[in-house]
């Protein structure tokens, strides 16, 4: 029962944060079109209205959409053209590697939105 409550709490917090950012006119994209990201997007009901696209370096995913919520997947170049205000770090298990690789995003004022273990920005 505790697991269900925690996942619902994180879902609600993530959707509320994405909604608030979009209403404030902030540009938000996703980073990492993983299998777990598709699960998250479907569970949370996050579609292109809250997350216009996800960038991923896997060529076979680019030009496709996520299963269910149909969020477009674009190549890494789309991430920096121009950089978003916030990036939802969907590949959370590779966070350190991704944030080191995308250091220019942070230098330019971008913020990472993370949801594990709680919804927070870095």
CSV table of N, CA and C in Angstrom, one decimal:
chain,number,residue,atom,x,y,z
A,1,UNK,N,0.8,-1.2,0.0
A,1,UNK,CA,0.0,0.0,0.0
A,1,UNK,C,0.9,1.3,0.0
A,2,UNK,N,2.0,1.2,0.7
A,2,UNK,CA,2.9,2.4,0.8
A,2,UNK,C,3.4,2.7,-0.6
A,3,UNK,N,3.8,1.7,-1.4
A,3,UNK,CA,4.3,1.9,-2.7
A,3,UNK,C,3.3,2.6,-3.6
A,4,UNK,N,2.1,2.2,-3.6
A,4,UNK,CA,1.1,2.8,-4.4
A,4,UNK,C,0.9,4.3,-4.0
A,5,UNK,N,0.9,4.6,-2.7
A,5,UNK,CA,0.7,5.9,-2.2
A,5,UNK,C,1.9,6.8,-2.7
A,6,UNK,N,3.1,6.3,-2.6
A,6,UNK,CA,4.3,7.1,-3.0
A,6,UNK,C,4.3,7.3,-4.4
A,7,UNK,N,4.0,6.3,-5.3
A,7,UNK,CA,4.0,6.6,-6.7
A,7,UNK,C,2.9,7.6,-7.1
A,8,UNK,N,1.8,7.5,-6.5
A,8,UNK,CA,0.7,8.5,-6.8
A,8,UNK,C,1.1,9.9,-6.3
A,9,UNK,N,1.8,10.0,-5.2
A,9,UNK,CA,2.3,11.3,-4.7
A,9,UNK,C,3.3,11.9,-5.7
A,10,UNK,N,4.2,11.1,-6.2
A,10,UNK,CA,5.2,11.5,-7.2
A,10,UNK,C,4.6,11.9,-8.5
A,11,UNK,N,3.6,11.1,-8.9
A,11,UNK,CA,2.9,11.4,-10.2
A,11,UNK,C,2.2,12.7,-10.1
A,12,UNK,N,1.5,13.0,-9.0
A,12,UNK,CA,0.8,14.2,-8.8
A,12,UNK,C,1.7,15.4,-8.8
A,13,UNK,N,2.8,15.2,-8.1
A,13,UNK,CA,3.8,16.3,-8.0
A,13,UNK,C,4.4,16.6,-9.3
A,14,UNK,N,4.8,15.6,-10.1
A,14,UNK,CA,5.4,15.8,-11.4
A,14,UNK,C,4.5,16.5,-12.3
A,15,UNK,N,3.2,16.0,-12.4
A,15,UNK,CA,2.2,16.7,-13.3
A,15,UNK,C,2.0,18.1,-12.9
A,16,UNK,N,1.9,18.3,-11.6
A,16,UNK,CA,1.7,19.7,-11.1
A,16,UNK,C,2.9,20.6,-11.5
A,17,UNK,N,4.1,20.1,-11.3
A,17,UNK,CA,5.3,20.9,-11.7
A,17,UNK,C,5.3,21.2,-13.2
A,18,UNK,N,5.1,20.2,-14.0
A,18,UNK,CA,5.1,20.4,-15.5
A,18,UNK,C,4.0,21.4,-15.9
A,19,UNK,N,2.9,21.2,-15.3
A,19,UNK,CA,1.7,22.1,-15.6
A,19,UNK,C,2.1,23.6,-15.2
A,20,UNK,N,2.7,23.8,-14.0
A,20,UNK,CA,3.0,25.1,-13.6
A,20,UNK,C,4.1,25.7,-14.5
A,21,UNK,N,5.1,24.9,-14.9
A,21,UNK,CA,6.1,25.4,-15.7
A,21,UNK,C,5.6,25.9,-17.1
A,22,UNK,N,4.7,25.0,-17.7
A,22,UNK,CA,4.1,25.4,-19.0
A,22,UNK,C,3.3,26.6,-18.8
A,23,UNK,N,2.5,26.7,-17.8
A,23,UNK,CA,1.6,27.9,-17.6
A,23,UNK,C,2.5,29.2,-17.4
A,24,UNK,N,3.6,29.0,-16.8
A,24,UNK,CA,4.5,30.2,-16.6
A,24,UNK,C,5.3,30.5,-17.9
A,25,UNK,N,5.0,29.8,-19.0
A,25,UNK,CA,5.7,30.0,-20.3
A,25,UNK,C,7.1,29.4,-20.4
A,26,UNK,N,7.4,28.5,-19.5
A,26,UNK,CA,8.7,27.9,-19.6
A,26,UNK,C,8.7,26.8,-20.6
A,27,UNK,N,9.9,26.7,-21.3
A,27,UNK,CA,10.0,25.6,-22.3
A,27,UNK,C,10.6,24.4,-21.6
A,28,UNK,N,9.9,23.3,-21.7
A,28,UNK,CA,10.2,22.0,-21.1
A,28,UNK,C,10.3,20.9,-22.1
A,29,UNK,N,11.4,20.1,-22.1
A,29,UNK,CA,11.5,19.0,-23.0
A,29,UNK,C,11.9,17.8,-22.1
A,30,UNK,N,11.9,16.6,-22.7
A,30,UNK,CA,12.3,15.4,-22.0
A,30,UNK,C,13.7,15.0,-22.5
A,31,UNK,N,14.4,14.2,-21.7
A,31,UNK,CA,15.7,13.7,-22.1
A,31,UNK,C,15.8,12.2,-21.8
A,32,UNK,N,15.9,11.4,-22.9
A,32,UNK,CA,16.0,10.0,-22.7
A,32,UNK,C,14.7,9.2,-22.9
A,33,UNK,N,14.5,8.7,-24.1
A,33,UNK,CA,13.3,7.9,-24.4
A,33,UNK,C,13.5,6.5,-24.0
A,34,UNK,N,13.4,6.2,-22.8
A,34,UNK,CA,13.7,4.8,-22.3
A,34,UNK,C,12.3,4.1,-22.1
A,35,UNK,N,12.4,2.8,-21.8
A,35,UNK,CA,11.2,2.0,-21.6
A,35,UNK,C,10.6,2.5,-20.3
A,36,UNK,N,11.4,2.8,-19.3
A,36,UNK,CA,10.8,3.3,-18.0
A,36,UNK,C,10.2,4.7,-18.2
A,37,UNK,N,10.7,5.5,-19.2
A,37,UNK,CA,10.0,6.8,-19.5
A,37,UNK,C,8.6,6.6,-20.1
A,38,UNK,N,8.5,5.6,-20.9
A,38,UNK,CA,7.1,5.4,-21.5
A,38,UNK,C,6.2,5.0,-20.4
A,39,UNK,N,6.6,4.2,-19.5
A,39,UNK,CA,5.8,3.8,-18.3
A,39,UNK,C,5.4,5.0,-17.5
A,40,UNK,N,6.4,5.8,-17.2
A,40,UNK,CA,6.1,7.1,-16.5
A,40,UNK,C,5.1,8.0,-17.2
A,41,UNK,N,5.3,8.2,-18.4
A,41,UNK,CA,4.5,9.1,-19.2
A,41,UNK,C,3.0,8.6,-19.2
A,42,UNK,N,2.9,7.3,-19.4
A,42,UNK,CA,1.5,6.7,-19.5
A,42,UNK,C,0.9,6.8,-18.1
A,43,UNK,N,1.6,6.4,-17.0
A,43,UNK,CA,1.0,6.4,-15.7
A,43,UNK,C,0.6,7.8,-15.3
A,44,UNK,N,1.4,8.8,-15.6
A,44,UNK,CA,1.2,10.2,-15.3
A,44,UNK,C,0.2,10.9,-16.2
A,45,UNK,N,0.0,10.4,-17.4
A,45,UNK,CA,-0.8,11.0,-18.4
A,45,UNK,C,-0.1,12.2,-19.0
A,46,UNK,N,1.2,12.1,-19.1
A,46,UNK,CA,2.0,13.2,-19.7
A,46,UNK,C,2.1,13.1,-21.2
A,47,UNK,N,1.6,14.0,-21.9
A,47,UNK,CA,1.6,13.9,-23.4
A,47,UNK,C,2.3,15.2,-23.9
A,48,UNK,N,2.2,15.4,-25.2
A,48,UNK,CA,2.9,16.5,-25.9
A,48,UNK,C,2.4,17.9,-25.4
A,49,UNK,N,1.3,17.9,-24.8
A,49,UNK,CA,0.8,19.2,-24.2
A,49,UNK,C,1.7,19.7,-23.0
A,50,UNK,N,2.3,18.7,-22.3
A,50,UNK,CA,3.2,19.1,-21.2
A,50,UNK,C,4.6,18.9,-21.5
A,51,UNK,N,4.9,17.9,-22.4
A,51,UNK,CA,6.2,17.6,-22.8
A,51,UNK,C,6.3,17.5,-24.4
A,52,UNK,N,6.6,18.6,-25.1
A,52,UNK,CA,6.5,18.7,-26.5
A,52,UNK,C,7.3,17.6,-27.3
A,53,UNK,N,8.5,17.3,-26.7
A,53,UNK,CA,9.3,16.2,-27.3
A,53,UNK,C,10.3,15.7,-26.3
A,54,UNK,N,10.9,14.6,-26.6
A,54,UNK,CA,12.0,14.0,-25.9
A,54,UNK,C,13.2,13.8,-26.8
A,55,UNK,N,14.4,14.1,-26.3
A,55,UNK,CA,15.5,13.9,-27.2
A,55,UNK,C,16.2,12.5,-26.7
A,56,UNK,N,16.7,11.8,-27.7
A,56,UNK,CA,17.4,10.5,-27.5
A,56,UNK,C,18.4,10.3,-28.5
A,57,UNK,N,19.5,9.7,-28.1
A,57,UNK,CA,20.6,9.5,-29.1
A,57,UNK,C,20.5,8.2,-29.9
A,58,UNK,N,19.5,7.4,-29.6
A,58,UNK,CA,19.3,6.2,-30.4
A,58,UNK,C,18.6,6.4,-31.7
A,59,UNK,N,19.4,6.3,-32.8
A,59,UNK,CA,18.8,6.6,-34.1
A,59,UNK,C,17.4,5.9,-34.4
A,60,UNK,N,17.3,4.7,-34.0
A,60,UNK,CA,16.0,4.0,-34.3
A,60,UNK,C,14.8,4.5,-33.5
A,61,UNK,N,15.0,5.3,-32.5
A,61,UNK,CA,13.9,5.9,-31.7
A,61,UNK,C,13.6,7.3,-32.3
A,62,UNK,N,14.5,8.0,-33.0
A,62,UNK,CA,14.3,9.3,-33.5
A,62,UNK,C,13.3,9.3,-34.6
A,63,UNK,N,12.4,10.3,-34.6
A,63,UNK,CA,11.3,10.3,-35.6
A,63,UNK,C,10.1,9.5,-35.2
A,64,UNK,N,10.2,8.8,-34.1
A,64,UNK,CA,9.1,8.0,-33.6
A,64,UNK,C,8.3,8.8,-32.5
A,65,UNK,N,7.3,8.1,-31.9
A,65,UNK,CA,6.6,8.7,-30.8
A,65,UNK,C,6.6,7.7,-29.7
A,66,UNK,N,6.5,8.1,-28.4
A,66,UNK,CA,6.4,7.2,-27.3
A,66,UNK,C,5.1,6.4,-27.4
A,67,UNK,N,5.1,5.1,-26.9
A,67,UNK,CA,3.9,4.4,-26.9
A,67,UNK,C,2.9,5.0,-26.0
A,68,UNK,N,1.7,5.0,-26.4
A,68,UNK,CA,0.6,5.5,-25.5
A,68,UNK,C,0.4,7.0,-25.6
A,69,UNK,N,1.3,7.7,-25.0
A,69,UNK,CA,1.1,9.2,-24.9
A,69,UNK,C,1.6,9.9,-26.2
A,70,UNK,N,2.3,9.2,-27.1
A,70,UNK,CA,2.7,9.7,-28.4
A,70,UNK,C,3.5,11.0,-28.3
A,71,UNK,N,4.5,11.1,-27.4
A,71,UNK,CA,5.4,12.2,-27.4
A,71,UNK,C,6.5,12.0,-28.4
A,72,UNK,N,6.7,12.9,-29.3
A,72,UNK,CA,7.7,12.8,-30.3
A,72,UNK,C,9.1,12.6,-29.8
A,73,UNK,N,9.9,11.8,-30.4
A,73,UNK,CA,11.3,11.6,-30.0
A,73,UNK,C,12.2,12.2,-31.1
A,74,UNK,N,13.1,13.1,-30.7
A,74,UNK,CA,13.9,13.8,-31.6
A,74,UNK,C,15.4,13.6,-31.3
A,75,UNK,N,16.3,13.8,-32.3
A,75,UNK,CA,17.7,13.6,-32.1
A,75,UNK,C,18.3,14.6,-31.1
A,76,UNK,N,19.5,14.3,-30.5
A,76,UNK,CA,20.1,15.2,-29.5
A,76,UNK,C,20.3,16.6,-29.9
A,77,UNK,N,20.4,16.9,-31.2
A,77,UNK,CA,20.6,18.2,-31.7
A,77,UNK,C,19.4,19.1,-31.4
A,78,UNK,N,18.2,18.5,-31.3
A,78,UNK,CA,17.0,19.3,-31.0
A,78,UNK,C,17.0,19.8,-29.6
A,79,UNK,N,17.8,19.2,-28.7
A,79,UNK,CA,17.9,19.6,-27.3
A,79,UNK,C,18.5,21.0,-27.2
A,80,UNK,N,19.5,21.3,-28.0
A,80,UNK,CA,20.2,22.5,-27.9
A,80,UNK,C,19.7,23.6,-29.0
A,81,UNK,N,18.6,23.4,-29.6
A,81,UNK,CA,18.1,24.3,-30.7
A,81,UNK,C,16.8,24.9,-30.4
A,82,UNK,N,16.7,25.9,-29.6
A,82,UNK,CA,17.6,26.3,-28.5
A,82,UNK,C,17.3,25.4,-27.3
A,83,UNK,N,18.2,25.6,-26.3
A,83,UNK,CA,18.1,24.8,-25.1
A,83,UNK,C,16.7,25.1,-24.4
A,84,UNK,N,16.1,24.2,-23.8
A,84,UNK,CA,14.9,24.5,-23.0
A,84,UNK,C,15.2,25.1,-21.7
A,85,UNK,N,14.2,25.7,-21.1
A,85,UNK,CA,14.4,26.2,-19.7
A,85,UNK,C,14.6,25.1,-18.7
A,86,UNK,N,13.8,24.0,-18.9
A,86,UNK,CA,13.9,22.8,-18.1
A,86,UNK,C,13.9,21.5,-18.9
A,87,UNK,N,14.6,20.5,-18.4
A,87,UNK,CA,14.6,19.2,-19.1
A,87,UNK,C,14.2,18.1,-18.1
A,88,UNK,N,13.2,17.4,-18.4
A,88,UNK,CA,12.8,16.3,-17.5
A,88,UNK,C,13.7,15.1,-17.8
A,89,UNK,N,14.5,14.8,-16.8
A,89,UNK,CA,15.6,13.7,-16.9
A,89,UNK,C,14.9,12.4,-16.8
A,90,UNK,N,14.5,11.8,-17.9
A,90,UNK,CA,13.8,10.5,-17.9
A,90,UNK,C,14.7,9.3,-17.7
A,91,UNK,N,15.9,9.4,-18.2
A,91,UNK,CA,16.9,8.3,-18.0
A,91,UNK,C,17.6,8.6,-16.6
A,92,UNK,N,16.8,8.6,-15.5
A,92,UNK,CA,17.3,9.0,-14.2
A,92,UNK,C,18.5,8.1,-13.7
A,93,UNK,N,18.6,6.9,-14.2
A,93,UNK,CA,19.7,6.0,-13.8
A,93,UNK,C,21.0,6.3,-14.4
A,94,UNK,N,21.0,7.2,-15.4
A,94,UNK,CA,22.2,7.7,-16.0
A,94,UNK,C,22.4,9.2,-15.8
A,95,UNK,N,21.8,9.7,-14.7
A,95,UNK,CA,21.8,11.2,-14.4
A,95,UNK,C,23.2,11.8,-14.4
A,96,UNK,N,24.1,11.2,-13.7
A,96,UNK,CA,25.4,11.9,-13.6
A,96,UNK,C,26.1,12.0,-14.9
A,97,UNK,N,26.0,10.9,-15.7
A,97,UNK,CA,26.7,10.9,-17.0
A,97,UNK,C,26.0,11.9,-18.0
A,98,UNK,N,24.7,11.9,-18.0
A,98,UNK,CA,23.9,12.9,-18.8
A,98,UNK,C,24.2,14.3,-18.4
A,99,UNK,N,24.2,14.6,-17.1
A,99,UNK,CA,24.4,16.0,-16.7
A,99,UNK,C,25.8,16.5,-17.0
A,100,UNK,N,26.8,15.5,-16.9
A,100,UNK,CA,28.1,15.9,-17.3
A,100,UNK,C,28.3,16.2,-18.8
A,101,UNK,N,27.6,15.3,-19.6
A,101,UNK,CA,27.7,15.5,-21.0
A,101,UNK,C,27.0,16.8,-21.5
A,102,UNK,N,25.9,17.1,-20.8
A,102,UNK,CA,25.1,18.3,-21.2
A,102,UNK,C,25.4,19.5,-20.3
A,103,UNK,N,26.7,19.7,-19.9
A,103,UNK,CA,27.1,20.8,-19.0
A,103,UNK,C,26.8,22.2,-19.6
A,104,UNK,N,26.8,22.3,-20.9
A,104,UNK,CA,26.4,23.6,-21.5
A,104,UNK,C,25.0,24.0,-21.2
A,105,UNK,N,24.1,23.0,-21.1
A,105,UNK,CA,22.7,23.3,-20.8
A,105,UNK,C,22.6,24.0,-19.4
A,106,UNK,N,23.3,23.5,-18.4
A,106,UNK,CA,23.3,24.1,-17.1
A,106,UNK,C,24.0,25.5,-17.1
A,107,UNK,N,25.1,25.6,-17.8
A,107,UNK,CA,25.9,26.9,-17.9
A,107,UNK,C,25.0,27.9,-18.5
A,108,UNK,N,24.1,27.5,-19.4
A,108,UNK,CA,23.2,28.5,-20.1
A,108,UNK,C,22.0,28.8,-19.2
A,109,UNK,N,21.9,28.3,-18.0
A,109,UNK,CA,20.8,28.6,-17.2
A,109,UNK,C,19.7,27.5,-17.1
A,110,UNK,N,19.9,26.4,-17.9
A,110,UNK,CA,18.9,25.3,-17.9
A,110,UNK,C,18.9,24.6,-16.5
A,111,UNK,N,17.7,24.0,-16.2
A,111,UNK,CA,17.5,23.3,-15.0
A,111,UNK,C,17.0,21.9,-15.3
A,112,UNK,N,17.6,20.9,-14.6
A,112,UNK,CA,17.1,19.5,-14.8
A,112,UNK,C,15.9,19.3,-13.8
A,113,UNK,N,14.9,18.7,-14.3
A,113,UNK,CA,13.8,18.3,-13.5
A,113,UNK,C,13.9,16.8,-13.3
A,114,UNK,N,14.0,16.4,-12.0
A,114,UNK,CA,14.1,15.0,-11.7
A,114,UNK,C,12.9,14.5,-10.9
A,115,UNK,N,12.7,13.2,-10.9
A,115,UNK,CA,11.5,12.7,-10.2
A,115,UNK,C,11.9,11.5,-9.3
A,116,UNK,N,13.1,11.2,-9.2
A,116,UNK,CA,13.6,10.1,-8.3
A,116,UNK,C,14.6,10.6,-7.4
A,117,UNK,N,14.5,10.5,-6.1
A,117,UNK,CA,13.4,9.8,-5.4
A,117,UNK,C,12.2,10.7,-5.2
A,118,UNK,N,12.3,12.0,-5.4
A,118,UNK,CA,11.2,13.0,-5.3
A,118,UNK,C,11.3,14.0,-6.5
A,119,UNK,N,10.3,14.7,-6.8
A,119,UNK,CA,10.3,15.7,-7.8
A,119,UNK,C,11.1,16.9,-7.3
A,120,UNK,N,12.1,17.2,-8.0
A,120,UNK,CA,13.0,18.4,-7.7
A,120,UNK,C,13.8,18.8,-8.9
A,121,UNK,N,14.3,20.1,-8.8
A,121,UNK,CA,15.1,20.6,-9.9
A,121,UNK,C,16.6,20.7,-9.4
A,122,UNK,N,17.4,20.5,-10.4
A,122,UNK,CA,18.9,20.6,-10.2
A,122,UNK,C,19.4,21.7,-11.1
